Each structure stands twice: as structure tokens, then as C-alpha cells.
CSV table of C-alpha atoms in Angstrom, one decimal:
chain,number,residue,atom,x,y,z
A,23,MET,CA,-5.1,-14.5,-13.3
A,24,ASN,CA,-7.9,-12.6,-10.9
A,25,SER,CA,-10.1,-13.8,-13.4
A,26,MET,CA,-9.3,-17.0,-11.7
A,27,ALA,CA,-11.7,-18.3,-8.4
A,28,LEU,CA,-8.7,-18.9,-6.7
A,29,LYS,CA,-9.1,-20.5,-3.0
A,30,SER,CA,-7.7,-18.9,0.1
A,31,PHE,CA,-5.4,-19.4,2.2
A,32,VAL,CA,-5.2,-23.1,4.2
A,33,GLY,CA,-6.9,-22.1,7.6
A,34,LEU,CA,-8.3,-18.8,6.3
A,35,ARG,CA,-12.5,-17.7,5.8
A,36,GLN,CA,-13.3,-17.4,2.8
A,37,VAL,CA,-14.8,-14.7,1.1
A,38,SER,CA,-19.0,-13.9,2.4
A,39,PRO,CA,-20.5,-12.9,-0.8
A,40,GLU,CA,-22.1,-9.5,-0.4
A,41,LYS,CA,-25.5,-9.5,-0.6
A,42,THR,CA,-28.7,-6.9,-1.3
A,43,HIS,CA,-31.3,-6.7,0.8
A,44,LEU,CA,-34.5,-4.6,-0.7
A,45,THR,CA,-37.3,-3.7,1.4
A,46,GLY,CA,-39.7,-1.9,1.8
A,47,GLN,CA,-40.9,-2.5,-1.9
A,48,THR,CA,-44.5,-2.4,-3.0
A,49,LYS,CA,-44.6,-3.8,-6.0
A,50,PRO,CA,-43.2,-7.1,-7.6
A,51,ILE,CA,-40.2,-5.6,-9.5
A,52,THR,CA,-38.8,-7.3,-12.6
A,53,PHE,CA,-35.1,-7.8,-13.0
A,54,ARG,CA,-33.2,-7.9,-15.6
A,55,HIS,CA,-29.2,-9.6,-15.6
A,56,ARG,CA,-26.4,-6.9,-15.5
A,57,LYS,CA,-23.7,-6.3,-14.5
A,58,VAL,CA,-24.1,-4.1,-10.9
A,59,LYS,CA,-21.1,-2.5,-9.2
A,60,ILE,CA,-20.9,-2.1,-5.9
A,61,VAL,CA,-18.8,0.3,-3.5
A,62,ALA,CA,-18.3,-1.0,0.3
A,63,GLY,CA,-19.3,0.8,2.2
A,64,LYS,CA,-21.3,3.6,0.2
A,65,TYR,CA,-24.4,4.2,2.8
A,66,SER,CA,-21.5,4.4,6.1
A,67,PRO,CA,-22.0,7.3,7.9
A,68,LEU,CA,-20.1,10.8,7.9
A,69,VAL,CA,-17.3,11.3,9.9
A,70,SER,CA,-18.7,14.0,12.3
A,71,GLY,CA,-16.8,17.5,12.8
A,72,ARG,CA,-13.0,15.6,11.5
A,73,ASN,CA,-11.3,13.3,9.1
A,74,LEU,CA,-11.1,9.2,9.8
A,75,ARG,CA,-8.7,8.5,12.9
A,76,VAL,CA,-7.4,5.1,12.6
A,77,ALA,CA,-4.0,4.2,14.6
A,78,VAL,CA,-0.9,2.1,13.3
A,79,ILE,CA,0.8,-0.1,15.9
A,80,GLY,CA,3.8,-0.9,14.4
A,81,GLY,CA,6.8,1.0,12.5
A,82,GLY,CA,8.6,-1.7,10.2
A,83,PRO,CA,8.0,-1.8,6.5
A,84,ALA,CA,4.3,-2.1,7.0
A,85,GLY,CA,4.1,0.3,9.0
A,86,GLY,CA,5.7,2.4,7.8
A,87,SER,CA,3.8,1.9,4.4
A,88,ALA,CA,0.4,2.4,5.8
A,89,ALA,CA,1.2,5.0,7.5
A,90,GLU,CA,2.2,7.1,4.4
A,91,THR,CA,-0.9,6.0,2.3
A,92,LEU,CA,-3.2,6.6,5.3
A,93,ALA,CA,-2.0,10.1,5.3
A,94,LYS,CA,-1.6,10.9,1.6
A,95,GLY,CA,-5.6,10.1,1.5
A,96,GLY,CA,-7.0,12.5,4.3
A,97,ILE,CA,-6.6,10.2,7.5
A,98,GLU,CA,-5.9,11.3,10.4
A,99,THR,CA,-3.0,8.4,11.0
A,100,PHE,CA,-1.4,7.6,14.2
A,101,LEU,CA,1.9,5.3,14.1
A,102,ILE,CA,3.2,3.6,18.0
A,103,GLU,CA,6.3,2.0,17.8
A,104,ARG,CA,8.0,1.2,20.9
A,105,LYS,CA,11.6,1.2,18.6
A,106,LEU,CA,12.4,3.2,17.0
A,107,ASP,CA,15.9,2.5,16.1
A,108,ASN,CA,15.0,-1.5,16.1
A,109,CYS,CA,18.0,-3.4,14.1
A,110,LYS,CA,15.8,-6.3,13.6
A,111,PRO,CA,17.5,-9.7,12.3
A,112,CYS,CA,16.3,-9.6,8.5
A,113,GLY,CA,19.1,-10.6,5.9
A,114,GLY,CA,17.5,-7.6,4.0
A,115,ALA,CA,17.0,-8.5,0.7
A,116,ILE,CA,14.5,-6.1,-1.2
A,117,PRO,CA,13.6,-7.0,-4.7
A,118,LEU,CA,14.0,-4.5,-8.2
A,119,CYS,CA,10.0,-3.8,-7.7
A,120,MET,CA,9.8,-2.4,-4.9
A,121,VAL,CA,13.0,0.1,-5.4
A,122,GLY,CA,9.8,1.5,-7.5
A,123,GLU,CA,6.8,1.1,-6.5
A,124,PHE,CA,8.3,2.6,-3.1
A,125,ASP,CA,9.8,5.5,-4.3
A,126,LEU,CA,13.4,4.7,-2.6
A,127,PRO,CA,16.3,6.3,-3.0
A,128,LEU,CA,19.3,4.7,-3.7
A,129,ASP,CA,21.7,5.6,-1.1
A,130,ILE,CA,19.9,3.9,1.2
A,131,ILE,CA,20.5,0.0,-0.8
A,132,ASP,CA,23.4,-0.5,1.3
A,133,ARG,CA,24.6,-3.4,-2.0
A,134,ARG,CA,23.4,-4.3,-5.2
A,135,VAL,CA,23.9,-7.8,-5.7
A,136,THR,CA,24.7,-9.1,-8.8
A,137,LYS,CA,25.8,-13.2,-8.2
A,138,MET,CA,24.5,-15.3,-5.9
A,139,LYS,CA,26.4,-18.8,-4.5
A,140,MET,CA,24.0,-21.0,-4.0
A,141,ILE,CA,26.4,-24.2,-1.7
A,142,SER,CA,25.1,-27.3,-1.3
A,143,PRO,CA,25.5,-29.8,1.5
A,144,SER,CA,28.1,-31.5,-0.5
A,145,ASN,CA,29.8,-27.1,0.0
A,146,VAL,CA,28.9,-27.6,-4.8
A,147,ALA,CA,28.5,-24.1,-5.6
A,148,VAL,CA,26.1,-23.3,-8.6
A,149,ASP,CA,26.6,-19.2,-9.5
A,150,ILE,CA,22.9,-18.0,-9.6
A,151,GLY,CA,22.8,-14.8,-11.3
A,152,GLN,CA,23.6,-15.2,-15.5
A,153,THR,CA,20.6,-14.7,-17.0
A,154,LEU,CA,20.5,-11.0,-15.0
A,155,LYS,CA,20.1,-7.9,-17.2
A,156,PRO,CA,22.9,-4.9,-16.9
A,157,HIS,CA,20.1,-3.3,-14.5
A,158,GLU,CA,18.5,-5.5,-12.7
A,159,TYR,CA,20.4,-6.2,-8.8
A,160,ILE,CA,18.8,-7.7,-5.6
A,161,GLY,CA,19.3,-4.7,-3.0
A,162,MET,CA,20.2,-5.3,0.4
A,163,VAL,CA,19.3,-2.4,3.2
A,164,ARG,CA,19.9,-2.9,7.1
A,165,ARG,CA,16.0,-3.0,8.7
A,166,GLU,CA,17.0,-0.3,10.8
A,167,VAL,CA,17.1,2.4,7.9
A,168,LEU,CA,15.1,1.9,5.2
A,169,ASP,CA,12.3,1.7,8.8
A,170,GLU,CA,13.8,5.2,10.1
A,171,TYR,CA,13.3,6.5,6.0
A,172,LEU,CA,9.6,5.4,6.0
A,173,ARG,CA,8.2,6.0,9.1
A,174,ASN,CA,10.1,10.3,8.7
A,175,ARG,CA,7.7,10.0,5.0
A,176,ALA,CA,5.0,9.6,6.8
A,177,LYS,CA,5.3,12.0,9.5
A,178,GLU,CA,6.1,14.0,6.6
A,179,ASN,CA,2.8,13.3,4.9
A,180,GLY,CA,1.3,14.2,7.9
A,181,ALA,CA,1.0,10.7,10.0
A,182,THR,CA,1.9,10.8,13.6
A,183,ILE,CA,4.8,9.5,14.8
A,184,MET,CA,4.7,8.6,18.5
A,185,ASN,CA,7.2,6.5,20.5
A,186,GLY,CA,5.6,4.0,22.4
A,187,LEU,CA,4.5,0.1,23.5
A,188,PHE,CA,1.5,-0.6,22.8
A,189,LEU,CA,-0.1,-3.1,26.0
A,190,LYS,CA,-3.8,-3.1,24.4
A,191,MET,CA,-7.8,-2.4,22.5
A,192,ASP,CA,-10.9,-2.2,24.3
A,193,ILE,CA,-12.8,-3.6,21.3
A,194,PRO,CA,-16.3,-1.3,21.1
A,195,LYS,CA,-20.1,-3.3,20.7
A,196,ASP,CA,-21.0,-1.4,18.1
A,197,LYS,CA,-19.6,-0.3,14.7
A,198,THR,CA,-19.1,3.2,14.8
A,199,SER,CA,-17.6,3.7,18.6
A,200,PRO,CA,-14.8,4.2,19.1
A,201,TYR,CA,-11.3,1.8,19.4
A,202,VAL,CA,-10.0,2.4,22.6
A,203,LEU,CA,-6.2,1.5,22.0
A,204,HIS,CA,-3.9,1.5,25.7
A,205,TYR,CA,-0.6,2.4,25.3
A,206,SER,CA,3.3,3.5,27.4
A,207,SER,CA,4.7,6.8,26.0
A,208,TYR,CA,8.2,7.1,25.9
A,209,ASP,CA,7.9,10.2,24.0
A,210,GLU,CA,10.0,12.7,25.3
A,211,LYS,CA,11.4,10.0,27.7
A,212,THR,CA,15.2,8.8,28.2
A,213,GLY,CA,13.9,5.6,29.9
A,214,GLY,CA,12.3,3.8,32.6
A,215,VAL,CA,8.5,3.2,33.0
A,216,GLY,CA,6.8,5.5,30.2
A,217,GLU,CA,3.4,6.8,30.8
A,218,LYS,CA,0.3,5.1,30.1
A,219,ARG,CA,-2.2,6.8,28.0
A,220,THR,CA,-5.0,5.9,25.5
A,221,LEU,CA,-6.2,7.0,22.3
A,222,GLU,CA,-9.7,6.7,21.3
A,223,VAL,CA,-9.8,6.0,16.8
A,224,ASP,CA,-12.1,4.8,14.3
A,225,ALA,CA,-9.9,2.0,12.7
A,226,VAL,CA,-6.2,0.3,13.4
A,227,ILE,CA,-4.3,-2.2,11.9
A,228,GLY,CA,-1.8,-4.5,13.1
A,229,ALA,CA,1.6,-4.4,11.6
A,230,ASP,CA,3.9,-4.7,15.2
A,231,GLY,CA,5.6,-8.1,13.9
A,232,ALA,CA,5.4,-11.9,14.8
A,233,ASN,CA,4.5,-11.7,18.9
A,234,SER,CA,1.3,-9.0,17.2
A,235,ARG,CA,-0.5,-7.4,20.4
A,236,VAL,CA,-2.4,-6.3,18.3
A,237,ALA,CA,-3.5,-10.4,16.7
A,238,LYS,CA,-4.1,-10.9,20.7
A,239,SER,CA,-6.6,-8.6,20.9
A,240,ILE,CA,-8.6,-9.5,17.8
A,241,ASN,CA,-8.0,-14.0,18.9
A,242,ALA,CA,-6.4,-13.9,15.5
A,243,GLY,CA,-5.2,-17.3,16.2
A,244,ASP,CA,-1.7,-18.1,16.2
A,245,TYR,CA,0.8,-19.7,13.3
A,246,GLU,CA,3.7,-22.4,13.0
A,247,TYR,CA,6.8,-20.0,13.3
A,248,ALA,CA,10.5,-19.4,13.0
A,249,ILE,CA,13.2,-18.6,14.7
A,250,ALA,CA,16.0,-16.2,12.7
A,251,PHE,CA,19.5,-15.8,14.3
A,252,GLN,CA,22.4,-13.5,12.8
A,253,GLU,CA,25.4,-12.0,13.7
A,254,ARG,CA,26.8,-8.7,12.0
A,255,ILE,CA,30.8,-9.6,11.7
A,256,LYS,CA,33.0,-6.5,10.4
A,257,ILE,CA,35.5,-9.0,8.0
A,258,PRO,CA,38.1,-7.4,6.4
A,259,ASP,CA,38.3,-4.5,3.6
A,260,ASP,CA,40.6,-7.6,2.0
A,261,LYS,CA,37.7,-10.5,2.6
A,262,MET,CA,34.2,-7.3,1.7
A,263,VAL,CA,35.7,-7.2,-1.7
A,264,TYR,CA,35.1,-10.8,-2.6
A,265,TYR,CA,31.6,-9.6,-0.9
A,266,GLU,CA,31.0,-6.3,-2.7
A,267,ASN,CA,28.6,-7.4,-5.0
A,268,LEU,CA,27.9,-11.2,-4.4
A,269,ALA,CA,25.7,-13.3,-1.6
A,270,GLU,CA,26.0,-17.0,-0.7
A,271,MET,CA,23.2,-19.6,1.0
A,272,TYR,CA,23.8,-22.4,2.6
A,273,VAL,CA,21.2,-25.1,2.4
A,274,GLY,CA,22.6,-28.8,5.0
A,275,ASP,CA,21.3,-30.2,7.4
A,276,ASP,CA,24.3,-28.6,9.4
A,277,VAL,CA,23.0,-25.3,9.0
A,278,SER,CA,19.3,-25.7,9.0
A,279,PRO,CA,16.8,-29.0,9.2
A,280,ASP,CA,14.1,-26.8,7.1
A,281,PHE,CA,15.5,-23.6,5.9
A,282,TYR,CA,18.9,-22.4,5.1
A,283,GLY,CA,21.5,-20.3,6.9
A,284,TRP,CA,22.9,-16.9,4.6
A,285,VAL,CA,26.4,-14.4,4.1
A,286,PHE,CA,24.7,-11.7,2.8
A,287,PRO,CA,27.1,-8.8,2.4
A,288,LYS,CA,25.5,-4.4,4.4
A,289,CYS,CA,27.3,-1.5,4.0
A,290,ASP,CA,30.9,-1.6,5.8
A,291,HIS,CA,29.8,-5.7,6.9
A,292,VAL,CA,28.3,-8.9,6.2
A,293,ALA,CA,24.7,-10.8,8.2
A,294,VAL,CA,25.3,-14.3,8.1
A,295,GLY,CA,22.6,-16.2,9.9
A,296,THR,CA,20.3,-18.9,9.8
A,297,GLY,CA,17.1,-20.2,11.1
A,298,THR,CA,13.8,-23.1,11.8
A,299,VAL,CA,11.2,-24.0,12.7
A,300,THR,CA,11.5,-27.7,13.6
A,301,HIS,CA,14.6,-27.8,16.3
A,302,LYS,CA,14.6,-23.7,17.5
A,303,GLY,CA,16.8,-25.1,20.5
A,304,ASP,CA,19.4,-25.9,18.3
A,305,ILE,CA,19.8,-22.4,16.3
A,306,LYS,CA,22.8,-21.1,17.8
A,307,LYS,CA,24.3,-25.4,16.9
A,308,PHE,CA,23.1,-24.6,12.5
A,309,GLN,CA,24.2,-20.7,13.4
A,310,VAL,CA,28.4,-21.8,14.5
A,311,ALA,CA,27.9,-24.8,11.9
A,312,THR,CA,26.3,-21.1,8.5
A,313,ARG,CA,29.5,-19.8,10.1
A,314,ASN,CA,32.0,-22.4,9.5
A,315,ARG,CA,30.6,-23.4,6.2
A,316,ALA,CA,31.8,-20.2,5.2
A,317,LYS,CA,35.3,-19.1,7.4
A,318,ASP,CA,37.5,-18.9,4.6
A,319,LYS,CA,36.3,-15.8,3.8
A,320,ILE,CA,35.1,-14.0,7.0
A,321,GLN,CA,37.8,-15.2,9.0
A,322,GLY,CA,39.6,-12.6,11.0
A,323,GLY,CA,35.5,-11.1,11.3
A,324,LYS,CA,34.9,-10.0,14.6
A,325,ILE,CA,31.3,-9.7,15.7
A,326,ILE,CA,29.4,-6.5,15.9
A,327,ARG,CA,26.0,-7.4,17.0
A,328,VAL,CA,24.1,-10.3,17.5
A,329,GLU,CA,20.3,-10.5,16.9
A,330,ALA,CA,17.0,-12.8,16.5
A,331,HIS,CA,13.5,-12.8,16.1
A,332,PRO,CA,10.5,-14.9,14.9
A,333,ILE,CA,9.3,-15.6,11.8
A,334,PRO,CA,5.9,-17.1,10.5
A,335,GLU,CA,5.7,-19.1,7.9
A,336,HIS,CA,1.8,-19.0,7.4
A,337,PRO,CA,-1.2,-16.4,7.1
A,338,ARG,CA,-3.2,-16.8,11.0
A,339,PRO,CA,-6.5,-18.2,10.0
A,340,ARG,CA,-8.2,-14.3,11.1
A,341,ARG,CA,-6.2,-11.6,9.2
A,342,LEU,CA,-9.8,-9.1,10.3
A,343,SER,CA,-12.4,-8.6,13.1
A,344,GLY,CA,-14.1,-5.3,12.8
A,345,ARG,CA,-12.7,-2.6,11.8
A,346,VAL,CA,-8.8,-4.2,13.0
A,347,ALA,CA,-6.9,-5.6,10.2
A,348,LEU,CA,-3.2,-7.5,10.7
A,349,VAL,CA,-0.3,-6.4,7.7
A,350,GLY,CA,3.0,-8.0,7.6
A,351,ASP,CA,4.9,-10.3,9.8
A,352,ALA,CA,1.8,-9.7,12.2
A,353,ALA,CA,-0.3,-11.4,9.3
A,354,GLY,CA,2.3,-13.9,8.3
A,355,TYR,CA,2.9,-12.9,5.1
A,356,VAL,CA,6.4,-14.5,5.4
A,357,THR,CA,7.3,-16.9,2.4
A,358,LYS,CA,8.6,-20.1,2.4
A,359,CYS,CA,11.4,-21.8,0.5
A,360,SER,CA,13.0,-18.3,0.7
A,361,GLY,CA,11.6,-16.1,3.7
A,362,GLU,CA,11.0,-13.2,2.0
A,363,GLY,CA,9.1,-11.4,4.0
A,364,ILE,CA,10.1,-7.5,3.3
A,365,TYR,CA,8.4,-6.2,0.7
A,366,PHE,CA,4.9,-8.4,1.2
A,367,ALA,CA,5.1,-6.3,4.0
A,368,ALA,CA,5.9,-3.0,2.5
A,369,LYS,CA,3.6,-3.8,0.1
A,370,SER,CA,0.1,-5.4,2.7
A,371,GLY,CA,0.1,-2.6,4.2
A,372,ARG,CA,-0.3,0.0,1.6
A,373,MET,CA,-3.4,-2.5,-0.2
A,374,CYS,CA,-4.8,-2.3,4.0
A,375,ALA,CA,-4.0,1.7,4.3
A,376,GLU,CA,-5.9,1.9,-0.1
A,377,ALA,CA,-9.2,-0.3,1.0
A,378,ILE,CA,-9.5,2.1,4.2
A,379,VAL,CA,-8.6,5.5,2.4
A,380,GLU,CA,-11.2,4.4,-0.5
A,381,GLY,CA,-13.8,3.2,1.7
A,382,SER,CA,-14.1,6.1,3.8
A,383,GLU,CA,-13.6,8.6,0.2
A,384,ASN,CA,-10.4,10.4,2.2
A,385,GLY,CA,-12.0,9.9,5.7
A,386,LYS,CA,-15.5,11.5,5.1
A,387,LYS,CA,-16.2,8.4,6.0
A,388,MET,CA,-16.9,6.3,8.9
A,389,VAL,CA,-14.8,2.4,7.3
A,390,ASN,CA,-16.2,-1.2,8.1
A,391,GLU,CA,-15.4,-4.5,7.8
A,392,ASP,CA,-16.9,-4.8,4.7
A,393,ASP,CA,-13.9,-2.2,4.0
A,394,LEU,CA,-11.3,-3.5,4.8
A,395,ARG,CA,-12.2,-7.3,3.2
A,396,LYS,CA,-11.1,-5.7,-0.1
A,397,TYR,CA,-7.9,-6.1,0.4
A,398,LEU,CA,-7.5,-9.3,1.7
A,399,LYS,CA,-10.1,-10.1,-0.5
A,400,LYS,CA,-7.5,-7.9,-3.1
A,401,TRP,CA,-4.0,-9.4,-1.4
A,402,ASP,CA,-5.0,-13.7,-1.7
A,403,GLN,CA,-6.1,-13.0,-5.3
A,404,THR,CA,-3.1,-11.4,-5.7
A,405,TYR,CA,-0.5,-13.6,-3.3
A,406,TRP,CA,-1.9,-16.3,-2.7
A,407,PRO,CA,-0.5,-19.3,-6.1
A,408,THR,CA,3.5,-17.9,-4.9
A,409,TYR,CA,3.3,-18.9,-1.4
A,410,LYS,CA,1.7,-22.3,-2.3
A,411,VAL,CA,4.3,-22.4,-5.0
A,412,LEU,CA,7.3,-22.3,-2.6
A,413,ASP,CA,5.4,-23.6,-0.1
A,414,VAL,CA,5.1,-27.3,-2.1
A,415,LEU,CA,8.5,-25.8,-3.1
A,416,GLN,CA,10.5,-26.5,0.8
A,417,LYS,CA,8.5,-29.3,1.1
A,418,VAL,CA,10.0,-30.6,-1.4
A,419,PHE,CA,13.6,-30.6,-1.8
A,420,TYR,CA,14.5,-28.9,2.0
A,421,ARG,CA,13.8,-32.4,3.6
A,422,SER,CA,16.4,-34.3,3.0
A,423,ASN,CA,20.2,-33.5,2.0
A,424,PRO,CA,20.0,-35.8,-0.6
A,425,ALA,CA,16.8,-33.7,-2.6
A,426,ARG,CA,18.4,-29.9,-1.5
A,427,GLU,CA,21.4,-31.4,-3.8
A,428,ALA,CA,19.4,-31.9,-6.2
A,429,PHE,CA,17.8,-28.1,-5.6
A,430,VAL,CA,21.5,-27.1,-6.6
A,431,GLU,CA,21.4,-28.8,-9.3
A,432,MET,CA,19.1,-27.4,-10.5
A,433,CYS,CA,19.6,-24.2,-10.0
A,434,ALA,CA,22.5,-24.0,-12.3
A,435,ASP,CA,20.0,-24.1,-15.1
A,436,GLU,CA,20.5,-20.8,-17.3
A,437,TYR,CA,16.1,-21.7,-17.5
A,438,VAL,CA,15.6,-22.0,-14.4
A,439,GLN,CA,17.5,-19.0,-13.0
A,440,LYS,CA,15.4,-17.1,-15.4
A,441,MET,CA,12.3,-17.5,-14.3
A,442,THR,CA,13.6,-17.5,-11.3
A,443,PHE,CA,14.9,-14.4,-10.6
A,444,ASP,CA,11.8,-12.8,-12.6
A,445,SER,CA,9.9,-13.9,-10.7
A,446,TYR,CA,11.5,-13.0,-7.7
A,447,LEU,CA,12.6,-9.7,-9.0
A,448,TYR,CA,8.9,-8.0,-10.4
A,449,LYS,CA,7.0,-10.4,-8.2
A,450,THR,CA,4.7,-11.6,-11.6
A,451,VAL,CA,4.3,-14.9,-12.5
A,452,SER,CA,6.6,-14.9,-16.1
A,453,PRO,CA,5.2,-16.7,-19.7
A,454,GLY,CA,7.2,-19.4,-19.7
A,455,ASN,CA,8.4,-21.4,-22.6
A,456,PRO,CA,6.6,-25.0,-23.4
A,457,LEU,CA,9.3,-26.9,-25.3
A,458,GLU,CA,12.1,-25.5,-21.7
A,459,ASP,CA,8.9,-25.8,-19.0
A,460,LEU,CA,9.2,-29.8,-20.1
A,461,LYS,CA,12.2,-29.9,-20.5
A,462,LEU,CA,13.1,-28.5,-16.2
A,463,ALA,CA,10.1,-30.9,-15.6
A,464,VAL,CA,12.6,-33.9,-16.8
A,465,ASN,CA,15.0,-32.3,-15.4
A,466,THR,CA,13.6,-32.5,-12.0
A,467,ILE,CA,12.9,-35.7,-11.8
A,468,GLY,CA,15.9,-36.3,-12.6
A,469,SER,CA,17.0,-35.3,-9.7
A,470,LEU,CA,15.2,-36.6,-7.8
A,471,VAL,CA,15.2,-38.8,-8.6
A,472,ARG,CA,19.0,-39.3,-8.9
A,473,ALA,CA,18.4,-37.4,-4.9
A,474,ASN,CA,16.1,-40.8,-4.0
A,475,ALA,CA,18.4,-43.2,-5.1
A,476,LEU,CA,21.8,-41.3,-2.7
A,477,ARG,CA,19.1,-41.3,-0.1
A,478,ARG,CA,18.7,-44.9,-0.2
A,479,GLU,CA,22.3,-45.3,-0.6
A,480,MET,CA,22.8,-43.3,3.2
A,481,ASP,CA,20.2,-45.2,4.6
A,482,LYS,CA,22.0,-48.5,4.3
A,483,LEU,CA,25.7,-46.9,5.1
A,484,ASN,CA,24.0,-45.6,8.1
A,485,VAL,CA,22.5,-48.7,9.6
């Protein structure tokens, strides 16, 4: 896959080819064809009397992972986060590979989901999970627990965690002067207006979410976003048994015209939510419909928290400028169709930090845009196919109720489940069986034909 020439995301700048400039030559040189390894930042100036300083704005999975990697790599690291007890409205699903890759302790995982129900607009339920191996599961976490764990681990490795609100930054006019960050400090304060302070750093990682102020500071451009609305509902213990290792996903125009509704289990409650891009003003109506679809299973429950948050729908037009890079939601790394973002946030934060550590030679040298661009190139080559496939799936199967019925019908296929779970759990494109792939193609076409026929009949009834 790495050897394939892949386009960048739509709207993103292509990676510029590196150029070699030859100066001061006094005689002709004979060039021979040979492989040359070019190391970005090789001739960057040394940082005098200290290590490279990097600020990470935002303390979610992207920021926590970036800060930990930077601190481990010898970078003087500052993480600024305003809401250290933030409970982001998030389904909280993480793939199995994230547990191993990020060395997450099992006690921060509330539930290990091994069964899922996909429920169609007509309430046809398909059980998913029959292909999972005994050790495989989807982890369910609470964001306040996961985020705090990652920040604490960054702190243990040397990062400075600051309770503050990032306001703006002054952009340097040359390639070595510092970025001056302006922020309100709430350290050692219990409330009220924060104390205005500044911080000088050599590079900045923007991990401050969909409404990123870092993105605005570098004119990164806007993107379309969804609104996610979620209620945490404490249900009776006997009903909680049903959701012990089960998650539900509801599709239909009633719960969302372009997304899905969900019921995900947490430690002692369930998270019930939905989202939409096209009808944001109707989000509460969709939430009521999601609750109604699941009412028999959550009856008697008490709402203990209500949450809402924007979710990006595609990467920003610009994710890098100078020595400032965006990661996670700030960069727009949330998949369509599934709405997954936690793993990609943490992974992008780590990738970006690794590029800085490598380019600075463990904090000894100044970094430049070429160093950070290596992170973008690696990211796009690795994950562009995933984003593109899920974008197509959303456009094909989320466009109408008949199409959603076809989607749920497909999910009953054991081969579809195996390929889907293998790709989700391990974030790799699993090699398929040619014969099964052909059968899947035929079945998909059949499902879409039946869905289209159903749509025409429904249109006749509506005339």
C-alpha cells in the first residue's frame, strides 16, 4: 500500500517534492543514478542552551498522545487544556488495536462489546459479532477517564500540564523565532477570570477540537461538521444486564437523515445519542426518536447528563503552516459513516509528535515545515483509503430509508461482518476472498436494486 501513489484528501495541498539546490560549483559534475536518502531538517540550526520547546493545545486523545511522545523524545513539552474534567459527548468506542498500540490498562475500559445490533428503519434487527474471536472486542470508554489517563501519562514522562484557555498566537516572521502564545491561566484558581499569560515555543500542535483556535490562527479554513447530541441514562440494573456486552445502532430518517442513533454501554449507564450534518436544528427531535426506538430497553431510566458537540466531516483544507500542525478533530480526522474519531485522534497526535522528535534529533535542533510535512504524508498514505471508502458508503447507504434497509440486510452476511470487524479492530485492510468478494458485489447490487424498487413504491404512496 505504501508504494501506491495516492492522492491527498480532496481540498488538501499536495505534498511538494523536495528540491536539491547546488551552489558554488566550479566544475561539471557527473550524476549517477543511485538512491539518496534525504533527511528533512538535517541542516536545521541547533537549539542553543535548551531543548526544543513545543506547545500542545488541547488535552484529548490527540493532545495527550502527542504530549507523551514529545516528552519521551526529549522535547520540552507544554500541554494547555481548559477543561481538565471535560466529558465530551462521544460514543466512546475504541478498536482493539488501540489497547495494544497505546498500552491502555484494561481498567479504564468500561465494557468489552462483543455483540452489536444494527436496527433498520422498519426495526429489523441484525445481530453482528458472530465472526469475532474469543479475545476480540470493541472497547467502550468514557472520555473523561481516557483523556485524563493519557494526560497523566504525558506528565509522568516530563510534560507540563497547564490548566488554561488558549486565546491566540503571534506568528514569527522568520524560521527560527518563537511563536508567542497568549492564554488565560486557571492554575491554582477555582473560578472567575483567568490570569493572562504568554508562552514562547518553537512549534505548536493544535489538538483543540472541531472549533480549533489554533486552526483559525493559521487560516486553516472551515469544514462541514455534524452536531452530536448524547444523553447518559442510568437504567435499572436488570435492564443494564441486556447491555452488558451489547451496543445498538439505529438507522432511519427518524433518528438522523445522514447519520445513525446509538445506545452504547458504559460502566453503570448507557449513552444514547445521535448526530446530523444536514439538519442541525432538528437534533433534539432526532434524539427523542432514538430514545423512542430503544424505549422498551431503557424504560425507567434517568438522564444523568446531557452533552452536545460538533464533529468534523472531512479534513480541513489546510492542516499545516510553518511549525504549526493540526491533529485529531482540529485537523478533521473523523470518519464518515461510522463517526469514529478517538483512535485517529490519538494516532495523528503520536505521528505528528514523532515527526517533530525525529526532525529535531530529540530536541537538539530547530524543526521546520518540511519536518512536520512528513507526518501529513505518512498520514495520508496510511488512512486516505479508509476515509474514502467510508465516505462512499455513507453516500450510497445513508441517502434514504430503502437504502438503509439494504445496508442492514448486507450486515447480516457473515463475510461482510468478518471484513468489517477485521478492518475496524486492527485498522488494516484485510485481504478478501475473490469468490466471496464477487458474491458480495452481486448481493450488494441486489440489495440496492430492491431498495430502489422500494423507494419508487414509497414515492407513489406519497403522491
